[in-house]
Short mmCIF file of C-alpha atoms in Angstrom, two decimals:
data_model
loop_
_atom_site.label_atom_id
_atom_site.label_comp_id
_atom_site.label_asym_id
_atom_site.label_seq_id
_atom_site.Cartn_x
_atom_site.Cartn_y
_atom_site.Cartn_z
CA UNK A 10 4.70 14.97 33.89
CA UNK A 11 3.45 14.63 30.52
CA UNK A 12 6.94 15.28 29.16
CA UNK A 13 7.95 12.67 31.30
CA UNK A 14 5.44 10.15 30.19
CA UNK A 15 6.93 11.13 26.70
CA UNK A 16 10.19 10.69 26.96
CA UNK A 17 9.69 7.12 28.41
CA UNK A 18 7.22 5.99 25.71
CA UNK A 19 10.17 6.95 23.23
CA UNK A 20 12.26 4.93 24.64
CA UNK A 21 10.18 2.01 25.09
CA UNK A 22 9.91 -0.69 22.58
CA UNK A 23 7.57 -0.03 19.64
CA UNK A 24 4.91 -2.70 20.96
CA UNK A 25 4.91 -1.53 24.31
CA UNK A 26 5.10 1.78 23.40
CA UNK A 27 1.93 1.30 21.69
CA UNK A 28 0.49 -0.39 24.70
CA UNK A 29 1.50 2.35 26.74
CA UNK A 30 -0.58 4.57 23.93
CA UNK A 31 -3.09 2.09 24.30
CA UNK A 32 -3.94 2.15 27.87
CA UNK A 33 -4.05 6.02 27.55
CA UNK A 34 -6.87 6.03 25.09
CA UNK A 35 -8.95 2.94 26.97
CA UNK A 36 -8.57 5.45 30.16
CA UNK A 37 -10.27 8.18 28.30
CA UNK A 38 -7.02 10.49 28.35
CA UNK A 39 -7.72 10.96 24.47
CA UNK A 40 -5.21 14.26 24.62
CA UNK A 41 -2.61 12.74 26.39
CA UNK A 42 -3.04 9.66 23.92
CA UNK A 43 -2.91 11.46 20.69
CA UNK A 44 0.29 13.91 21.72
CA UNK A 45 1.67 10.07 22.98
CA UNK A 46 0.98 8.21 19.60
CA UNK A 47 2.30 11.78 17.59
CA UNK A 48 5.28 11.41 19.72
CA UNK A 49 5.75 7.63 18.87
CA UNK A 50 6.15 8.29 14.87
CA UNK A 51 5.18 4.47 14.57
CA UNK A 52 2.27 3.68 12.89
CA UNK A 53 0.35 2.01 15.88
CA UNK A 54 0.70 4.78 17.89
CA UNK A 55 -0.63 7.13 15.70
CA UNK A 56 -3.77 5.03 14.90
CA UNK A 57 -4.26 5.18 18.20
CA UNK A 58 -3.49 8.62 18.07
CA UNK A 59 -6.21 8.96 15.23
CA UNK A 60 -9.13 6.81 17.14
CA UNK A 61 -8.46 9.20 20.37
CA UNK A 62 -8.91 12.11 18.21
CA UNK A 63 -12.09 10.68 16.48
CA UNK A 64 -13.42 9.58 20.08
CA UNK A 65 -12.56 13.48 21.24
CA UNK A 66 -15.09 14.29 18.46
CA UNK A 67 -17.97 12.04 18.71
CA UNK A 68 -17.79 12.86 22.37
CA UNK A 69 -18.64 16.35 21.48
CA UNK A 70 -22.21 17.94 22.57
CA UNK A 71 -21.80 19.26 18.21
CA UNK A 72 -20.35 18.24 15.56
CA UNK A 73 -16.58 19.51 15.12
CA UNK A 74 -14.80 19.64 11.95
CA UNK A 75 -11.45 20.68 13.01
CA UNK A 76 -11.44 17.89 15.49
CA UNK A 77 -12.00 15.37 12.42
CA UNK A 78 -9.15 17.13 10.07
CA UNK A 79 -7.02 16.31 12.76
CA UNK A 80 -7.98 12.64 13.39
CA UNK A 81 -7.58 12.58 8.89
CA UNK A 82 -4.15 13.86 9.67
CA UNK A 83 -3.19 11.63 11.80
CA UNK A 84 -4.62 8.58 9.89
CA UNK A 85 -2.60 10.05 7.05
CA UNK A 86 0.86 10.45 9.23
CA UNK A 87 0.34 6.77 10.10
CA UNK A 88 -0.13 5.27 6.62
CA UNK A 89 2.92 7.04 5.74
CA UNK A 90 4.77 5.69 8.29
CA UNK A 91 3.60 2.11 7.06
CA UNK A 92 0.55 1.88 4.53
CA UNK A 93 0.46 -2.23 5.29
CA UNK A 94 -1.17 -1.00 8.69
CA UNK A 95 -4.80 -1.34 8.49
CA UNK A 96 -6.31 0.45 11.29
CA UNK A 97 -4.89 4.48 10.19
CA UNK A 98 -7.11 3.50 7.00
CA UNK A 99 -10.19 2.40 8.99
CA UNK A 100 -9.51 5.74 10.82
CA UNK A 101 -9.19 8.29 7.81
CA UNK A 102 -12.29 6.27 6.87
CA UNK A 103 -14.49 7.19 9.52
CA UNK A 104 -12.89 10.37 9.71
CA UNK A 105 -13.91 11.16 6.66
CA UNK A 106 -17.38 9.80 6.42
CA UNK A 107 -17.73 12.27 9.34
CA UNK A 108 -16.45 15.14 8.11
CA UNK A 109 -18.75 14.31 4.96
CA UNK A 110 -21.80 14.79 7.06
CA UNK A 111 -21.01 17.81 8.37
CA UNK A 112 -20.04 19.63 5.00
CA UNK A 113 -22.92 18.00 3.12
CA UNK A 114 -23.93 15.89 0.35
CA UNK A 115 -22.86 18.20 -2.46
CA UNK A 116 -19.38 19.31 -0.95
CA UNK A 117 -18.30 15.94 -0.01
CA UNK A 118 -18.90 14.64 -3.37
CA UNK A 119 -17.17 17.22 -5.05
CA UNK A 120 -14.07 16.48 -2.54
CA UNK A 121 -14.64 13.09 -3.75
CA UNK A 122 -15.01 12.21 0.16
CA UNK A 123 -17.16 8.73 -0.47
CA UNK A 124 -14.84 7.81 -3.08
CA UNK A 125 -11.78 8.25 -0.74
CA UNK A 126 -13.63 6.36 2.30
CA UNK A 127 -14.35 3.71 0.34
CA UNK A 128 -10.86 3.14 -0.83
CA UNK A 129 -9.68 3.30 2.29
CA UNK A 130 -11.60 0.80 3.28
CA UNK A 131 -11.01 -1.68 0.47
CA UNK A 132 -7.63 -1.09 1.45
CA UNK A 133 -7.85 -1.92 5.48
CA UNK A 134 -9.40 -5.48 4.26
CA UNK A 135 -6.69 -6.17 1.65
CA UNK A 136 -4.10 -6.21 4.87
CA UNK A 137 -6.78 -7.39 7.25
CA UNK A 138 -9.23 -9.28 6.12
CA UNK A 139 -11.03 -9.83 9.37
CA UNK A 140 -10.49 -6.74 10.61
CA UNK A 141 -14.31 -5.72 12.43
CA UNK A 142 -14.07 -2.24 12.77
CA UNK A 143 -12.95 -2.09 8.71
CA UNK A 144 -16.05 -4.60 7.69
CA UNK A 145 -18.50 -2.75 10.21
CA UNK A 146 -17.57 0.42 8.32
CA UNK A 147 -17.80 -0.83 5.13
CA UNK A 148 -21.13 -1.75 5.65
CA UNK A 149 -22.00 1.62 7.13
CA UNK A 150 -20.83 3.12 3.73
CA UNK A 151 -22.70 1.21 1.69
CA UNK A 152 -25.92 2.06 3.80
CA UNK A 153 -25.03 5.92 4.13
CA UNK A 154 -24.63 5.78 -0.17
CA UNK A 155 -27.75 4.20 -0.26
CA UNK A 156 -29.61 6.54 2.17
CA UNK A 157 -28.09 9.74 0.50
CA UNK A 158 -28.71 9.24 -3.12
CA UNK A 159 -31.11 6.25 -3.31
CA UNK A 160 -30.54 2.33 -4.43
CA UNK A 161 -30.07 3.00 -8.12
CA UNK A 162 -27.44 6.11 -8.08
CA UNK A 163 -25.98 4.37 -4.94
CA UNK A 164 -25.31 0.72 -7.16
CA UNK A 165 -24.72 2.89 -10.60
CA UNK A 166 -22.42 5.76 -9.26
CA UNK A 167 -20.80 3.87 -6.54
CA UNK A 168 -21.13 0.33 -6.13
CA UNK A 169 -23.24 0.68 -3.05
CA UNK A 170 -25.95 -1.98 -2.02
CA UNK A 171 -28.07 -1.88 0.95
CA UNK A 172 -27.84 -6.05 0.85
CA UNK A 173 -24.03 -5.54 0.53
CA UNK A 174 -24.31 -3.34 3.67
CA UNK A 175 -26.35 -5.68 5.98
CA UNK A 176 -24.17 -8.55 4.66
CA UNK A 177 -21.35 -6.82 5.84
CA UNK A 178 -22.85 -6.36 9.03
CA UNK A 179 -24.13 -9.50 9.39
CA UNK A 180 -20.08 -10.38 9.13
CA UNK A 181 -18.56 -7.70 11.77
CA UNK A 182 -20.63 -9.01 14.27
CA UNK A 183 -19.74 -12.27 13.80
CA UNK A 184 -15.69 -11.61 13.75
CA UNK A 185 -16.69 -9.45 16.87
CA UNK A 186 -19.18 -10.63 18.89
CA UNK A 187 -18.06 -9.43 22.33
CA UNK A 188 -17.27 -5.32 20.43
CA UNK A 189 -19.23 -2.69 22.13
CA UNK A 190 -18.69 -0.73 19.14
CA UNK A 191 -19.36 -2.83 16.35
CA UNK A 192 -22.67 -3.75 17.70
CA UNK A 193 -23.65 0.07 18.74
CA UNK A 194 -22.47 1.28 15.26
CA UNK A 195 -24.38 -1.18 13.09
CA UNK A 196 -27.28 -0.11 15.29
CA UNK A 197 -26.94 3.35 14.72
CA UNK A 198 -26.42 3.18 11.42
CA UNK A 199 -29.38 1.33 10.57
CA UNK A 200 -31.43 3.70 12.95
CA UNK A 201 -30.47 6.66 10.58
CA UNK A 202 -31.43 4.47 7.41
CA UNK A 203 -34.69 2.95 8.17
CA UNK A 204 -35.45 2.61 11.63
CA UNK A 205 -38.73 0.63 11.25
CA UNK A 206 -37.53 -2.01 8.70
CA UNK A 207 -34.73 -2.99 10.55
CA UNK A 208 -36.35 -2.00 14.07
CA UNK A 209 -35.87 -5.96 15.50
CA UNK A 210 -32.46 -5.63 14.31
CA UNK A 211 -31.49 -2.05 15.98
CA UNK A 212 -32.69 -3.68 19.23
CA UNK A 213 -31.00 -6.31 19.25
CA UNK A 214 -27.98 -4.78 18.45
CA UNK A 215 -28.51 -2.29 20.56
CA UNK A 216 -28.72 -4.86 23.71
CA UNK A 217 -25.67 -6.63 22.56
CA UNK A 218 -23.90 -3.58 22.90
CA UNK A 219 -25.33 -3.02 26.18
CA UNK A 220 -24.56 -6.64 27.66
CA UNK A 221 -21.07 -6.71 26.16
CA UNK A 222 -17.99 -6.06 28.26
CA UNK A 223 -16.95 -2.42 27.46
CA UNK A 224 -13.05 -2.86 27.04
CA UNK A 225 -12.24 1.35 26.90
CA UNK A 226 -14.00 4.21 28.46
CA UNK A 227 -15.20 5.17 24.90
CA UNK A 228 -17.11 1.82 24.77
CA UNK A 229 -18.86 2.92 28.45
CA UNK A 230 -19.85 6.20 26.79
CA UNK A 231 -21.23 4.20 23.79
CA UNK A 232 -22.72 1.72 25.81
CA UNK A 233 -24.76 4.96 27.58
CA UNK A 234 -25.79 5.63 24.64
CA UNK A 235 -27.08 2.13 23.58
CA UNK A 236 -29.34 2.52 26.60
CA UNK A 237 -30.98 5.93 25.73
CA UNK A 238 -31.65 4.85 22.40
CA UNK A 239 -32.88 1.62 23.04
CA UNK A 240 -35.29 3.29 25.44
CA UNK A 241 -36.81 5.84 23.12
CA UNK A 242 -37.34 3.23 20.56
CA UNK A 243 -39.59 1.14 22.98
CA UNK A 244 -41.49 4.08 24.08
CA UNK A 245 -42.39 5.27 20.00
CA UNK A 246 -40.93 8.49 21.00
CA UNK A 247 -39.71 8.26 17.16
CA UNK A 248 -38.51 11.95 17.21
CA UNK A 249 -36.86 12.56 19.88
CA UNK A 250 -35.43 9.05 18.56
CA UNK A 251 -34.06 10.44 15.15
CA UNK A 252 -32.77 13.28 16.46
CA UNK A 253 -30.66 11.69 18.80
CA UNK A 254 -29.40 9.58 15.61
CA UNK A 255 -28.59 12.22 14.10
CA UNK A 256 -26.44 13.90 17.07
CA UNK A 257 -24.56 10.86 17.53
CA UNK A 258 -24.08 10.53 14.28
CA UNK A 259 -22.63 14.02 13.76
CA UNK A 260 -25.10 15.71 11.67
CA UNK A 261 -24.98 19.59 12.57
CA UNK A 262 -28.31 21.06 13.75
#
């Protein structure tokens, strides 16, 4: 069957064929959808390809690094195939920052793994400006440089602001207002930063992401999550709170 399924998105046009890809990832088939969008050799399908992969991970019960090499090599096999498309970029973005947490501070930076992210980034927004998922991670950069060195090596070594950051969050939301995962994201990112300075904020994002229409079954999952955090935050139960954060955001034990 699944060579089956192959063999007909190969044949397919390129934008159905990502479709096809598509659908496959929204139905939680993140295997299927990653050997679909290798298969495809396009460039949308193997973003797709690298956001099933990076969904695989952060569904995980711990943190999996060979999981996120392969979502980077994927995001790298798509720019190739066309470096104007901005979502492989986003992708070897995240998987990156990801990948960063689990090796640690020192090892990332010699592997120059913020550096790399960031470009990245910068260039997801040069071919799509409006492109939420590249602005929401953006500002989760500069708020993850801030929270791992501090606001004066963050601005002096990198460029990173926590105002830039909420500014850029402030944005995503605002291209995406109906995004499950922009909304969850910003509030989990601000939960690992501080999570009693922007505590109004994290809850509010937090029940966007909850009242939003979940579009894949990754955004269901996330929108579970939304819910669990939201309610340890209105009981005070501030550990169990933080570590949660830190398991969904992929920090090893």
């Amino acid at each position: 069957m699944r060579a089956v399924l192959l063999a007909l998105l190969l044949l397919a046009s390129p934008a159905r064929a990502a479709d096809e890809i598509f659908t496959l990832y929204a139905e939680g088939r993140y295997e299927q959808a990653i050997r679909a969008g290798e298969a495809s050799r396009s460039a949308p399908g193997l973003a797709i390809a690298a956001r099933a992969a990076l969904a695989e991970a952060m569904l995980r019960p711990q943190p999996c690094l060979s999981c996120l090499e392969r979502a980077e090599t994927l995001a790298r096999a798509g720019i190739a195939a066309d470096p104007g498309h901005a979502d492989n970029h986003v992708w070897l973005a995240a998987a990156l920052g990801h990948q960063a947490r689990i090796l640690g501070k020192v090892r990332a930076q010699v592997a120059r793994m913020p550096n790399e992210s960031r470009a990245a980034l910068d260039t997801a927004l040069r071919h799509a400006p409006d492109n939420a998922y590249a602005v929401s991670a953006l500002g989760g950069w500069n708020i993850e440089i801030v929270r791992g060195g501090g606001a004066y090596l963050a601005r002096t070594l990198y460029g990173a602001s926590e105002p830039e950051g909420i500014a850029l969050f402030d944005r995503a939301v605002k291209l995406a207002p109906g995004n499950v995962a922009v909304h969850y994201q910003v509030a989990l990112s601000l939960l690992g930063f501080d999570a009693d300075k922007y505590r109004a904020r994290i809850a509010a994002e937090l029940k966007a992401a909850q009242a939003a229409t979940a579009a894949t079954a990754y955004e269901r999952r996330m929108q579970d999550r939304a819910g669990e955090l939201l309610g340890l935050q209105a009981r005070g139960a501030d550990d169990a709170l933080q570590a949660r954060v830190r398991r969904y955001q992929g920090y090893p034990d």
